[in-house]
Amino acid sequence: MAALSPAPLILAGQGWTDYGLIDSGHGRKLERYGPYRFIRPEAQALWAPRLSDWDADGEFVPGSDEDGGGKWHFSREVPREGWPLAWGDVRFTAQCTPFRHLGFFPDMAPVWEWMGEQLGGSDDAATLNLFGYTGVGTLALSAHGAVAHVDASKKSVAQAKENAALSGMENRPIRWLVDDAAKFAAREVRRGRRYDGIILDPPKFGRGPGGEVWRLEEHLPALVADCRQLLDAQSRFLFLTVYAVRMSSLAIAGLLAEALAGLPGEIEHGELAVREEGEGGRLLPTAIFARWCGG
Ligand SMILES: C[S@@+](CC[C@H](N)C(=O)[O-])C[C@H]1O[C@@H](n2cnc3c(N)ncnc32)[C@H](O)[C@@H]1O
């Protein structure tokens, strides 16, 4: 029976050649994405910045409305169509999107790494990436076998396929699916499918391609219950991240503990964070997570 470890963990990303958190403070953060530096709003940076001068190529200035709006202001030329970055052998296009992010989520790097460790040397694992976005996690998983990548956005899936081509991974066994995550999972349960690993990175609110409404607090328990049906005692992991929602990692771990009670292994939970570069770099929290790994 999967045991819940009550003490929270911090899963901290360190930055790498193509990405780093340079500084944070006064409600903003300064990051480097390859050759460019950007300033973005960051509500959790309550402290003061360590550096006195933030020299950036662009800044996302939020609108007055807390839930969205705002736009990029550029002080130097930045390619609007994006530029290539790499994480390990995965290559992808970074771009200043109207949603204030850069087309991938760098705080997920330790998650992608952990999933790879759970699959060890295996090259015939079957994994499922729900809410897969632009596919960096999917491409990392595809080193271990077949991946089903599900996202409601045609544009995100098209970008994910372009990232596969950029990485020279277009022949990897990946099913690219424009679909509603909850509907897809329910359909896979009816088909009696099983997976070795599942990653779930749901937004607080979203819509499926057919207008299906996704509200995290309302729909997560049923989706996790379906994911349980897709796992068995030989499966390796389930990784769930939640952000921008008033919720504790202990709560989502409790949900996994209930749904996955019949499986062996362990459930852990905590926060994802990114460490600022340089000496004395602080940990900037980005999301909460709960994960199960098989026995
Ligand atoms: C935060 S992103 C996931 C980030 C990704 N895991 C990564 O690390 O790059 C959330 C994604 O959920 C998708 N989405 C929103 N509602 C959905 C739904 N009902 N079914 C499937 N995908 C949905 C969005 O299109 C978006 O790409």
PDB file of C-alpha atoms and ligand atoms in Angstrom:
ATOM      1  CA  MET A   1       0.000   0.000   0.000  1.00  0.00           C
ATOM      2  CA  ALA A   2       1.465   3.366  -1.062  1.00  0.00           C
ATOM      3  CA  ALA A   3       2.686   5.155   2.082  1.00  0.00           C
ATOM      4  CA  LEU A   4       2.480   8.932   2.389  1.00  0.00           C
ATOM      5  CA  SER A   5       5.654  10.661   3.691  1.00  0.00           C
ATOM      6  CA  PRO A   6       4.252  13.631   5.603  1.00  0.00           C
ATOM      7  CA  ALA A   7       7.363  15.875   5.624  1.00  0.00           C
ATOM      8  CA  PRO A   8       7.469  18.189   2.594  1.00  0.00           C
ATOM      9  CA  LEU A   9      10.427  18.190   0.190  1.00  0.00           C
ATOM     10  CA  ILE A  10      11.911  21.013  -1.840  1.00  0.00           C
ATOM     11  CA  LEU A  11      12.645  20.038  -5.420  1.00  0.00           C
ATOM     12  CA  ALA A  12      15.017  22.780  -6.496  1.00  0.00           C
ATOM     13  CA  GLY A  13      16.162  23.480 -10.044  1.00  0.00           C
ATOM     14  CA  GLN A  14      19.628  24.995 -10.523  1.00  0.00           C
ATOM     15  CA  GLY A  15      19.591  26.525 -13.965  1.00  0.00           C
ATOM     16  CA  TRP A  16      21.773  25.262 -16.806  1.00  0.00           C
ATOM     17  CA  THR A  17      23.648  26.564 -19.858  1.00  0.00           C
ATOM     18  CA  ASP A  18      20.505  27.918 -21.555  1.00  0.00           C
ATOM     19  CA  TYR A  19      18.489  29.026 -18.514  1.00  0.00           C
ATOM     20  CA  GLY A  20      19.127  30.686 -15.160  1.00  0.00           C
ATOM     21  CA  LEU A  21      17.356  32.709 -12.490  1.00  0.00           C
ATOM     22  CA  ILE A  22      19.716  35.652 -12.075  1.00  0.00           C
ATOM     23  CA  ASP A  23      17.929  37.563  -9.339  1.00  0.00           C
ATOM     24  CA  SER A  24      14.513  38.153  -7.811  1.00  0.00           C
ATOM     25  CA  GLY A  25      12.874  40.670  -5.521  1.00  0.00           C
ATOM     26  CA  HIS A  26      10.271  43.392  -5.120  1.00  0.00           C
ATOM     27  CA  GLY A  27       7.678  41.276  -6.926  1.00  0.00           C
ATOM     28  CA  ARG A  28       9.785  40.585 -10.043  1.00  0.00           C
ATOM     29  CA  LYS A  29      12.397  38.160 -11.336  1.00  0.00           C
ATOM     30  CA  LEU A  30      15.305  38.446 -13.790  1.00  0.00           C
ATOM     31  CA  GLU A  31      16.073  35.338 -15.866  1.00  0.00           C
ATOM     32  CA  ARG A  32      18.296  34.407 -18.776  1.00  0.00           C
ATOM     33  CA  TYR A  33      16.964  32.377 -21.679  1.00  0.00           C
ATOM     34  CA  GLY A  34      19.963  31.642 -23.886  1.00  0.00           C
ATOM     35  CA  PRO A  35      21.421  34.986 -24.991  1.00  0.00           C
ATOM     36  CA  TYR A  36      18.443  37.067 -23.764  1.00  0.00           C
ATOM     37  CA  ARG A  37      17.466  38.359 -20.341  1.00  0.00           C
ATOM     38  CA  PHE A  38      13.940  39.114 -19.247  1.00  0.00           C
ATOM     39  CA  ILE A  39      12.143  40.593 -16.269  1.00  0.00           C
ATOM     40  CA  ARG A  40       8.778  39.092 -15.338  1.00  0.00           C
ATOM     41  CA  PRO A  41       6.337  39.651 -12.472  1.00  0.00           C
ATOM     42  CA  GLU A  42       6.816  37.232  -9.564  1.00  0.00           C
ATOM     43  CA  ALA A  43       4.405  37.664  -6.672  1.00  0.00           C
ATOM     44  CA  GLN A  44       6.415  35.364  -4.390  1.00  0.00           C
ATOM     45  CA  ALA A  45       9.606  37.425  -4.597  1.00  0.00           C
ATOM     46  CA  LEU A  46       8.786  39.299  -1.398  1.00  0.00           C
ATOM     47  CA  TRP A  47      12.406  40.072  -0.585  1.00  0.00           C
ATOM     48  CA  ALA A  48      14.700  42.734  -2.059  1.00  0.00           C
ATOM     49  CA  PRO A  49      16.829  42.028  -5.177  1.00  0.00           C
ATOM     50  CA  ARG A  50      20.502  41.184  -4.552  1.00  0.00           C
ATOM     51  CA  LEU A  51      21.741  43.083  -7.621  1.00  0.00           C
ATOM     52  CA  SER A  52      21.382  46.820  -7.984  1.00  0.00           C
ATOM     53  CA  ASP A  53      21.205  46.866 -11.773  1.00  0.00           C
ATOM     54  CA  TRP A  54      18.852  44.659 -13.806  1.00  0.00           C
ATOM     55  CA  ASP A  55      19.858  44.906 -17.428  1.00  0.00           C
ATOM     56  CA  ALA A  56      17.259  43.051 -19.530  1.00  0.00           C
ATOM     57  CA  ASP A  57      16.282  42.754 -23.200  1.00  0.00           C
ATOM     58  CA  GLY A  58      12.595  42.847 -22.320  1.00  0.00           C
ATOM     59  CA  GLU A  59      10.125  43.084 -19.496  1.00  0.00           C
ATOM     60  CA  PHE A  60       6.599  41.787 -19.158  1.00  0.00           C
ATOM     61  CA  VAL A  61       4.573  44.534 -17.519  1.00  0.00           C
ATOM     62  CA  PRO A  62       1.315  43.183 -16.101  1.00  0.00           C
ATOM     63  CA  GLY A  63      -2.008  44.928 -16.642  1.00  0.00           C
ATOM     64  CA  SER A  64      -3.975  46.250 -13.708  1.00  0.00           C
ATOM     65  CA  ASP A  65      -6.140  43.118 -13.753  1.00  0.00           C
ATOM     66  CA  GLU A  66      -4.458  40.479 -11.573  1.00  0.00           C
ATOM     67  CA  ASP A  67      -5.552  37.470 -13.617  1.00  0.00           C
ATOM     68  CA  GLY A  68      -4.065  38.363 -16.941  1.00  0.00           C
ATOM     69  CA  GLY A  69      -3.372  41.136 -19.328  1.00  0.00           C
ATOM     70  CA  GLY A  70      -0.193  43.079 -19.654  1.00  0.00           C
ATOM     71  CA  LYS A  71       2.439  43.055 -22.359  1.00  0.00           C
ATOM     72  CA  TRP A  72       6.083  42.804 -23.260  1.00  0.00           C
ATOM     73  CA  HIS A  73       8.236  45.918 -23.536  1.00  0.00           C
ATOM     74  CA  PHE A  74      11.548  45.414 -25.313  1.00  0.00           C
ATOM     75  CA  SER A  75      14.660  47.498 -24.823  1.00  0.00           C
ATOM     76  CA  ARG A  76      16.680  45.522 -27.410  1.00  0.00           C
ATOM     77  CA  GLU A  77      15.836  43.434 -30.468  1.00  0.00           C
ATOM     78  CA  VAL A  78      14.445  39.982 -29.562  1.00  0.00           C
ATOM     79  CA  PRO A  79      13.372  37.531 -32.328  1.00  0.00           C
ATOM     80  CA  ARG A  80       9.546  37.539 -32.281  1.00  0.00           C
ATOM     81  CA  GLU A  81       9.450  34.094 -33.893  1.00  0.00           C
ATOM     82  CA  GLY A  82      11.584  32.704 -31.057  1.00  0.00           C
ATOM     83  CA  TRP A  83      15.084  31.255 -30.713  1.00  0.00           C
ATOM     84  CA  PRO A  84      16.425  27.750 -29.997  1.00  0.00           C
ATOM     85  CA  LEU A  85      17.330  26.550 -26.502  1.00  0.00           C
ATOM     86  CA  ALA A  86      18.315  23.126 -25.165  1.00  0.00           C
ATOM     87  CA  TRP A  87      17.792  21.074 -22.059  1.00  0.00           C
ATOM     88  CA  GLY A  88      20.066  18.043 -22.304  1.00  0.00           C
ATOM     89  CA  ASP A  89      19.469  16.591 -25.772  1.00  0.00           C
ATOM     90  CA  VAL A  90      16.008  18.159 -26.046  1.00  0.00           C
ATOM     91  CA  ARG A  91      15.928  21.283 -28.209  1.00  0.00           C
ATOM     92  CA  PHE A  92      12.985  23.664 -28.290  1.00  0.00           C
ATOM     93  CA  THR A  93      11.962  27.166 -29.282  1.00  0.00           C
ATOM     94  CA  ALA A  94      11.706  29.836 -26.608  1.00  0.00           C
ATOM     95  CA  GLN A  95       9.470  32.788 -27.365  1.00  0.00           C
ATOM     96  CA  CYS A  96       7.963  35.751 -25.498  1.00  0.00           C
ATOM     97  CA  THR A  97       4.310  34.687 -25.317  1.00  0.00           C
ATOM     98  CA  PRO A  98       1.348  36.975 -24.535  1.00  0.00           C
ATOM     99  CA  PHE A  99       0.826  34.828 -21.422  1.00  0.00           C
ATOM    100  CA  ARG A 100       4.024  36.228 -19.881  1.00  0.00           C
ATOM    101  CA  HIS A 101       6.016  32.974 -20.101  1.00  0.00           C
ATOM    102  CA  LEU A 102       8.621  31.869 -22.616  1.00  0.00           C
ATOM    103  CA  GLY A 103       7.012  28.782 -24.146  1.00  0.00           C
ATOM    104  CA  PHE A 104       8.358  26.265 -21.628  1.00  0.00           C
ATOM    105  CA  PHE A 105       8.553  25.996 -17.847  1.00  0.00           C
ATOM    106  CA  PRO A 106      12.167  25.837 -16.605  1.00  0.00           C
ATOM    107  CA  ASP A 107      11.111  24.947 -13.041  1.00  0.00           C
ATOM    108  CA  MET A 108       9.981  21.571 -14.432  1.00  0.00           C
ATOM    109  CA  ALA A 109      13.590  20.513 -15.177  1.00  0.00           C
ATOM    110  CA  PRO A 110      14.045  18.564 -11.894  1.00  0.00           C
ATOM    111  CA  VAL A 111      10.702  16.851 -12.573  1.00  0.00           C
ATOM    112  CA  TRP A 112      11.849  15.680 -16.027  1.00  0.00           C
ATOM    113  CA  GLU A 113      15.099  14.497 -14.447  1.00  0.00           C
ATOM    114  CA  TRP A 114      13.315  12.580 -11.674  1.00  0.00           C
ATOM    115  CA  MET A 115      10.996  10.869 -14.161  1.00  0.00           C
ATOM    116  CA  GLY A 116      14.020   9.705 -16.162  1.00  0.00           C
ATOM    117  CA  GLU A 117      15.549   8.272 -12.978  1.00  0.00           C
ATOM    118  CA  GLN A 118      12.346   6.350 -12.199  1.00  0.00           C
ATOM    119  CA  LEU A 119      12.430   4.768 -15.649  1.00  0.00           C
ATOM    120  CA  GLY A 120      16.114   3.908 -15.231  1.00  0.00           C
ATOM    121  CA  GLY A 121      17.704   2.242 -18.235  1.00  0.00           C
ATOM    122  CA  SER A 122      14.356   1.173 -19.661  1.00  0.00           C
ATOM    123  CA  ASP A 123      13.683   1.909 -23.327  1.00  0.00           C
ATOM    124  CA  ASP A 124      10.252   0.292 -23.663  1.00  0.00           C
ATOM    125  CA  ALA A 125       8.268   2.190 -21.022  1.00  0.00           C
ATOM    126  CA  ALA A 126       4.817   3.567 -21.887  1.00  0.00           C
ATOM    127  CA  THR A 127       4.200   7.021 -20.430  1.00  0.00           C
ATOM    128  CA  LEU A 128       1.417   9.600 -20.544  1.00  0.00           C
ATOM    129  CA  ASN A 129       1.877  13.386 -20.448  1.00  0.00           C
ATOM    130  CA  LEU A 130      -1.441  15.100 -19.730  1.00  0.00           C
ATOM    131  CA  PHE A 131      -1.510  18.889 -20.298  1.00  0.00           C
ATOM    132  CA  GLY A 132       1.792  18.379 -22.151  1.00  0.00           C
ATOM    133  CA  TYR A 133       2.048  21.923 -23.608  1.00  0.00           C
ATOM    134  CA  THR A 134       5.103  22.393 -25.889  1.00  0.00           C
ATOM    135  CA  GLY A 135       6.459  18.930 -25.250  1.00  0.00           C
ATOM    136  CA  VAL A 136       9.810  19.349 -23.491  1.00  0.00           C
ATOM    137  CA  GLY A 137       8.774  16.771 -20.849  1.00  0.00           C
ATOM    138  CA  THR A 138       7.391  14.477 -23.558  1.00  0.00           C
ATOM    139  CA  LEU A 139      10.629  14.564 -25.552  1.00  0.00           C
ATOM    140  CA  ALA A 140      12.635  13.801 -22.400  1.00  0.00           C
ATOM    141  CA  LEU A 141      10.325  10.858 -21.620  1.00  0.00           C
ATOM    142  CA  SER A 142      10.565   9.534 -25.179  1.00  0.00           C
ATOM    143  CA  ALA A 143      14.157   8.419 -24.480  1.00  0.00           C
ATOM    144  CA  HIS A 144      12.540   5.619 -22.449  1.00  0.00           C
ATOM    145  CA  GLY A 145       9.831   4.438 -24.863  1.00  0.00           C
ATOM    146  CA  ALA A 146       6.414   5.392 -26.205  1.00  0.00           C
ATOM    147  CA  VAL A 147       4.731   8.570 -24.962  1.00  0.00           C
ATOM    148  CA  ALA A 148       1.134   9.775 -25.328  1.00  0.00           C
ATOM    149  CA  HIS A 149       1.205  13.594 -25.300  1.00  0.00           C
ATOM    150  CA  VAL A 150      -2.183  15.215 -24.681  1.00  0.00           C
ATOM    151  CA  ASP A 151      -2.994  18.914 -24.835  1.00  0.00           C
ATOM    152  CA  ALA A 152      -6.159  20.826 -25.676  1.00  0.00           C
ATOM    153  CA  SER A 153      -4.338  23.464 -27.693  1.00  0.00           C
ATOM    154  CA  LYS A 154      -3.686  22.732 -31.377  1.00  0.00           C
ATOM    155  CA  LYS A 155      -1.050  25.450 -31.352  1.00  0.00           C
ATOM    156  CA  SER A 156       0.841  23.939 -28.379  1.00  0.00           C
ATOM    157  CA  VAL A 157       0.804  20.466 -29.945  1.00  0.00           C
ATOM    158  CA  ALA A 158       2.042  21.917 -33.257  1.00  0.00           C
ATOM    159  CA  GLN A 159       4.865  23.666 -31.353  1.00  0.00           C
ATOM    160  CA  ALA A 160       5.644  20.402 -29.533  1.00  0.00           C
ATOM    161  CA  LYS A 161       5.980  18.601 -32.883  1.00  0.00           C
ATOM    162  CA  GLU A 162       8.269  21.380 -34.132  1.00  0.00           C
ATOM    163  CA  ASN A 163      10.355  20.952 -30.990  1.00  0.00           C
ATOM    164  CA  ALA A 164      10.571  17.215 -31.730  1.00  0.00           C
ATOM    165  CA  ALA A 165      11.881  17.997 -35.220  1.00  0.00           C
ATOM    166  CA  LEU A 166      14.331  20.585 -33.828  1.00  0.00           C
ATOM    167  CA  SER A 167      15.612  17.893 -31.439  1.00  0.00           C
ATOM    168  CA  GLY A 168      15.956  15.334 -34.251  1.00  0.00           C
ATOM    169  CA  MET A 169      13.374  13.240 -32.371  1.00  0.00           C
ATOM    170  CA  GLU A 170      10.570  13.252 -34.955  1.00  0.00           C
ATOM    171  CA  ASN A 171      10.827   9.471 -35.302  1.00  0.00           C
ATOM    172  CA  ARG A 172      10.412   8.778 -31.602  1.00  0.00           C
ATOM    173  CA  PRO A 173       7.249   6.778 -30.749  1.00  0.00           C
ATOM    174  CA  ILE A 174       5.122   9.729 -29.609  1.00  0.00           C
ATOM    175  CA  ARG A 175       1.353  10.025 -30.103  1.00  0.00           C
ATOM    176  CA  TRP A 176       0.525  13.743 -30.394  1.00  0.00           C
ATOM    177  CA  LEU A 177      -3.081  14.215 -29.293  1.00  0.00           C
ATOM    178  CA  VAL A 178      -5.169  17.402 -29.364  1.00  0.00           C
ATOM    179  CA  ASP A 179      -7.730  16.316 -26.801  1.00  0.00           C
ATOM    180  CA  ASP A 180      -9.335  17.076 -23.473  1.00  0.00           C
ATOM    181  CA  ALA A 181      -7.126  15.531 -20.766  1.00  0.00           C
ATOM    182  CA  ALA A 182     -10.001  14.234 -18.632  1.00  0.00           C
ATOM    183  CA  LYS A 183     -11.882  12.770 -21.615  1.00  0.00           C
ATOM    184  CA  PHE A 184      -8.748  11.140 -22.963  1.00  0.00           C
ATOM    185  CA  ALA A 185      -7.891   9.545 -19.602  1.00  0.00           C
ATOM    186  CA  ALA A 186     -11.460   8.223 -19.229  1.00  0.00           C
ATOM    187  CA  ARG A 187     -11.296   6.774 -22.761  1.00  0.00           C
ATOM    188  CA  GLU A 188      -7.965   5.068 -22.010  1.00  0.00           C
ATOM    189  CA  VAL A 189      -9.533   3.506 -18.892  1.00  0.00           C
ATOM    190  CA  ARG A 190     -12.399   2.103 -21.014  1.00  0.00           C
ATOM    191  CA  ARG A 191      -9.829   0.703 -23.467  1.00  0.00           C
ATOM    192  CA  GLY A 192      -8.086  -1.080 -20.565  1.00  0.00           C
ATOM    193  CA  ARG A 193      -4.753   0.675 -21.237  1.00  0.00           C
ATOM    194  CA  ARG A 194      -1.885   0.803 -18.731  1.00  0.00           C
ATOM    195  CA  TYR A 195       1.103   3.123 -18.373  1.00  0.00           C
ATOM    196  CA  ASP A 196       4.451   2.917 -16.587  1.00  0.00           C
ATOM    197  CA  GLY A 197       4.348   6.593 -15.710  1.00  0.00           C
ATOM    198  CA  ILE A 198       2.000   9.578 -15.846  1.00  0.00           C
ATOM    199  CA  ILE A 199       2.751  13.282 -15.552  1.00  0.00           C
ATOM    200  CA  LEU A 200      -0.033  15.771 -14.878  1.00  0.00           C
ATOM    201  CA  ASP A 201       0.623  19.517 -15.054  1.00  0.00           C
ATOM    202  CA  PRO A 202      -2.882  20.974 -15.063  1.00  0.00           C
ATOM    203  CA  PRO A 203      -3.680  24.680 -15.142  1.00  0.00           C
ATOM    204  CA  LYS A 204      -6.084  26.185 -12.618  1.00  0.00           C
ATOM    205  CA  PHE A 205      -8.615  26.723 -15.394  1.00  0.00           C
ATOM    206  CA  GLY A 206      -8.618  25.511 -18.984  1.00  0.00           C
ATOM    207  CA  ARG A 207     -10.777  24.321 -21.827  1.00  0.00           C
ATOM    208  CA  GLY A 208     -10.651  21.174 -23.906  1.00  0.00           C
ATOM    209  CA  PRO A 209     -10.754  21.451 -27.718  1.00  0.00           C
ATOM    210  CA  GLY A 210     -14.524  20.893 -27.640  1.00  0.00           C
ATOM    211  CA  GLY A 211     -15.035  23.641 -25.046  1.00  0.00           C
ATOM    212  CA  GLU A 212     -14.900  21.155 -22.118  1.00  0.00           C
ATOM    213  CA  VAL A 213     -14.309  23.137 -18.926  1.00  0.00           C
ATOM    214  CA  TRP A 214     -11.384  22.222 -16.662  1.00  0.00           C
ATOM    215  CA  ARG A 215     -11.493  23.589 -13.104  1.00  0.00           C
ATOM    216  CA  LEU A 216      -8.699  22.123 -11.049  1.00  0.00           C
ATOM    217  CA  GLU A 217     -10.428  22.038  -7.657  1.00  0.00           C
ATOM    218  CA  GLU A 218     -13.534  20.479  -9.195  1.00  0.00           C
ATOM    219  CA  HIS A 219     -12.100  18.026 -11.727  1.00  0.00           C
ATOM    220  CA  LEU A 220      -8.755  16.885 -10.314  1.00  0.00           C
ATOM    221  CA  PRO A 221     -10.088  14.083  -8.037  1.00  0.00           C
ATOM    222  CA  ALA A 222     -11.869  12.292 -10.916  1.00  0.00           C
ATOM    223  CA  LEU A 223      -8.851  12.665 -13.197  1.00  0.00           C
ATOM    224  CA  VAL A 224      -6.518  11.232 -10.536  1.00  0.00           C
ATOM    225  CA  ALA A 225      -8.965   8.341 -10.019  1.00  0.00           C
ATOM    226  CA  ASP A 226      -8.819   7.600 -13.765  1.00  0.00           C
ATOM    227  CA  CYS A 227      -5.017   7.822 -13.724  1.00  0.00           C
ATOM    228  CA  ARG A 228      -5.031   5.214 -10.953  1.00  0.00           C
ATOM    229  CA  GLN A 229      -6.868   2.842 -13.315  1.00  0.00           C
ATOM    230  CA  LEU A 230      -4.105   3.361 -15.870  1.00  0.00           C
ATOM    231  CA  LEU A 231      -1.373   2.341 -13.402  1.00  0.00           C
ATOM    232  CA  ASP A 232      -0.629  -1.065 -11.887  1.00  0.00           C
ATOM    233  CA  ALA A 233       1.784  -2.591  -9.372  1.00  0.00           C
ATOM    234  CA  GLN A 234       4.534  -2.642 -12.054  1.00  0.00           C
ATOM    235  CA  SER A 235       4.144   1.054 -12.911  1.00  0.00           C
ATOM    236  CA  ARG A 236       6.915   3.446 -11.868  1.00  0.00           C
ATOM    237  CA  PHE A 237       5.456   6.911 -11.196  1.00  0.00           C
ATOM    238  CA  LEU A 238       2.772   9.561 -11.217  1.00  0.00           C
ATOM    239  CA  PHE A 239       3.857  13.202 -10.931  1.00  0.00           C
ATOM    240  CA  LEU A 240       1.319  15.964 -10.261  1.00  0.00           C
ATOM    241  CA  THR A 241       2.157  19.673 -10.154  1.00  0.00           C
ATOM    242  CA  VAL A 242      -0.223  22.456  -9.160  1.00  0.00           C
ATOM    243  CA  TYR A 243       0.389  26.179  -9.305  1.00  0.00           C
ATOM    244  CA  ALA A 244      -1.484  29.465  -8.970  1.00  0.00           C
ATOM    245  CA  VAL A 245      -4.070  27.799  -6.768  1.00  0.00           C
ATOM    246  CA  ARG A 246      -4.638  28.234  -3.048  1.00  0.00           C
ATOM    247  CA  MET A 247      -3.839  24.669  -2.079  1.00  0.00           C
ATOM    248  CA  SER A 248      -1.294  22.778   0.022  1.00  0.00           C
ATOM    249  CA  SER A 249       1.026  20.034  -1.250  1.00  0.00           C
ATOM    250  CA  LEU A 250      -0.253  17.945   1.658  1.00  0.00           C
ATOM    251  CA  ALA A 251      -3.746  18.196   0.184  1.00  0.00           C
ATOM    252  CA  ILE A 252      -2.748  16.912  -3.264  1.00  0.00           C
ATOM    253  CA  ALA A 253      -0.594  14.211  -1.636  1.00  0.00           C
ATOM    254  CA  GLY A 254      -3.660  13.178   0.379  1.00  0.00           C
ATOM    255  CA  LEU A 255      -5.616  12.919  -2.853  1.00  0.00           C
ATOM    256  CA  LEU A 256      -2.939  10.647  -4.363  1.00  0.00           C
ATOM    257  CA  ALA A 257      -2.766   8.565  -1.156  1.00  0.00           C
ATOM    258  CA  GLU A 258      -6.495   7.929  -1.338  1.00  0.00           C
ATOM    259  CA  ALA A 259      -6.633   7.163  -5.055  1.00  0.00           C
ATOM    260  CA  LEU A 260      -3.457   5.072  -5.190  1.00  0.00           C
ATOM    261  CA  ALA A 261      -4.044   3.177  -1.914  1.00  0.00           C
ATOM    262  CA  GLY A 262      -4.014  -0.225  -3.645  1.00  0.00           C
ATOM    263  CA  LEU A 263      -0.548   0.293  -5.158  1.00  0.00           C
ATOM    264  CA  PRO A 264       2.839  -0.380  -3.540  1.00  0.00           C
ATOM    265  CA  GLY A 265       5.447   2.366  -3.133  1.00  0.00           C
ATOM    266  CA  GLU A 266       5.593   5.830  -1.685  1.00  0.00           C
ATOM    267  CA  ILE A 267       3.923   9.223  -2.009  1.00  0.00           C
ATOM    268  CA  GLU A 268       5.967  12.377  -1.470  1.00  0.00           C
ATOM    269  CA  HIS A 269       5.025  16.021  -1.741  1.00  0.00           C
ATOM    270  CA  GLY A 270       6.433  19.506  -1.440  1.00  0.00           C
ATOM    271  CA  GLU A 271       7.375  22.554  -3.452  1.00  0.00           C
ATOM    272  CA  LEU A 272       9.144  23.122  -6.730  1.00  0.00           C
ATOM    273  CA  ALA A 273      11.607  25.990  -6.600  1.00  0.00           C
ATOM    274  CA  VAL A 274      14.370  27.531  -8.673  1.00  0.00           C
ATOM    275  CA  ARG A 275      17.624  28.591  -7.042  1.00  0.00           C
ATOM    276  CA  GLU A 276      19.091  31.957  -7.944  1.00  0.00           C
ATOM    277  CA  GLU A 277      22.520  31.736  -9.506  1.00  0.00           C
ATOM    278  CA  GLY A 278      25.656  32.742  -7.660  1.00  0.00           C
ATOM    279  CA  GLU A 279      26.715  32.580  -4.064  1.00  0.00           C
ATOM    280  CA  GLY A 280      23.916  32.786  -1.532  1.00  0.00           C
ATOM    281  CA  GLY A 281      21.303  32.142  -4.246  1.00  0.00           C
ATOM    282  CA  ARG A 282      17.821  32.013  -2.722  1.00  0.00           C
ATOM    283  CA  LEU A 283      15.097  29.527  -3.528  1.00  0.00           C
ATOM    284  CA  LEU A 284      12.180  31.015  -5.423  1.00  0.00           C
ATOM    285  CA  PRO A 285       9.084  28.771  -5.101  1.00  0.00           C
ATOM    286  CA  THR A 286       7.097  28.130  -8.286  1.00  0.00           C
ATOM    287  CA  ALA A 287       4.587  25.317  -7.695  1.00  0.00           C
ATOM    288  CA  ILE A 288       3.528  22.538  -5.347  1.00  0.00           C
ATOM    289  CA  PHE A 289       3.779  18.876  -6.254  1.00  0.00           C
ATOM    290  CA  ALA A 290       2.812  15.398  -5.133  1.00  0.00           C
ATOM    291  CA  ARG A 291       4.352  12.280  -6.631  1.00  0.00           C
ATOM    292  CA  TRP A 292       4.019   8.551  -6.372  1.00  0.00           C
ATOM    293  CA  CYS A 293       6.795   6.135  -7.143  1.00  0.00           C
ATOM    294  CA  GLY A 294       6.254   2.394  -7.365  1.00  0.00           C
ATOM    295  CA  GLY A 295       7.700  -0.130  -4.932  1.00  0.00           C
TER     296      GLY A 295
HETATM  297  C1  LIG B   1       1.026  24.768 -17.687  1.00  0.00           C
HETATM  298  S1  LIG B   1       0.793  24.122 -19.219  1.00  0.00           S
HETATM  299  C2  LIG B   1       1.700  22.612 -19.009  1.00  0.00           C
HETATM  300  C3  LIG B   1       3.215  22.816 -19.034  1.00  0.00           C
HETATM  301  C4  LIG B   1       4.050  21.597 -19.483  1.00  0.00           C
HETATM  302  N1  LIG B   1       3.777  20.435 -18.676  1.00  0.00           N
HETATM  303  C5  LIG B   1       5.528  21.903 -19.495  1.00  0.00           C
HETATM  304  O1  LIG B   1       6.197  21.647 -18.512  1.00  0.00           O
HETATM  305  O2  LIG B   1       6.013  22.446 -20.483  1.00  0.00           O
HETATM  306  C6  LIG B   1      -0.925  23.723 -19.182  1.00  0.00           C
HETATM  307  C7  LIG B   1      -1.435  23.181 -20.509  1.00  0.00           C
HETATM  308  O3  LIG B   1      -2.755  22.653 -20.290  1.00  0.00           O
HETATM  309  C8  LIG B   1      -3.467  22.758 -21.512  1.00  0.00           C
HETATM  310  N2  LIG B   1      -4.887  22.557 -21.197  1.00  0.00           N
HETATM  311  C9  LIG B   1      -5.759  23.403 -20.609  1.00  0.00           C
HETATM  312  N3  LIG B   1      -6.983  22.821 -20.449  1.00  0.00           N
HETATM  313  C10 LIG B   1      -6.867  21.565 -20.956  1.00  0.00           C
HETATM  314  C11 LIG B   1      -7.762  20.467 -21.080  1.00  0.00           C
HETATM  315  N4  LIG B   1      -9.027  20.542 -20.669  1.00  0.00           N
HETATM  316  N5  LIG B   1      -7.285  19.311 -21.609  1.00  0.00           N
HETATM  317  C12 LIG B   1      -6.006  19.221 -22.057  1.00  0.00           C
HETATM  318  N6  LIG B   1      -5.122  20.243 -21.964  1.00  0.00           N
HETATM  319  C13 LIG B   1      -5.542  21.391 -21.427  1.00  0.00           C
HETATM  320  C14 LIG B   1      -3.079  24.104 -22.058  1.00  0.00           C
HETATM  321  O4  LIG B   1      -3.292  24.148 -23.468  1.00  0.00           O
HETATM  322  C15 LIG B   1      -1.605  24.185 -21.661  1.00  0.00           C
HETATM  323  O5  LIG B   1      -0.789  23.787 -22.725  1.00  0.00           O
END
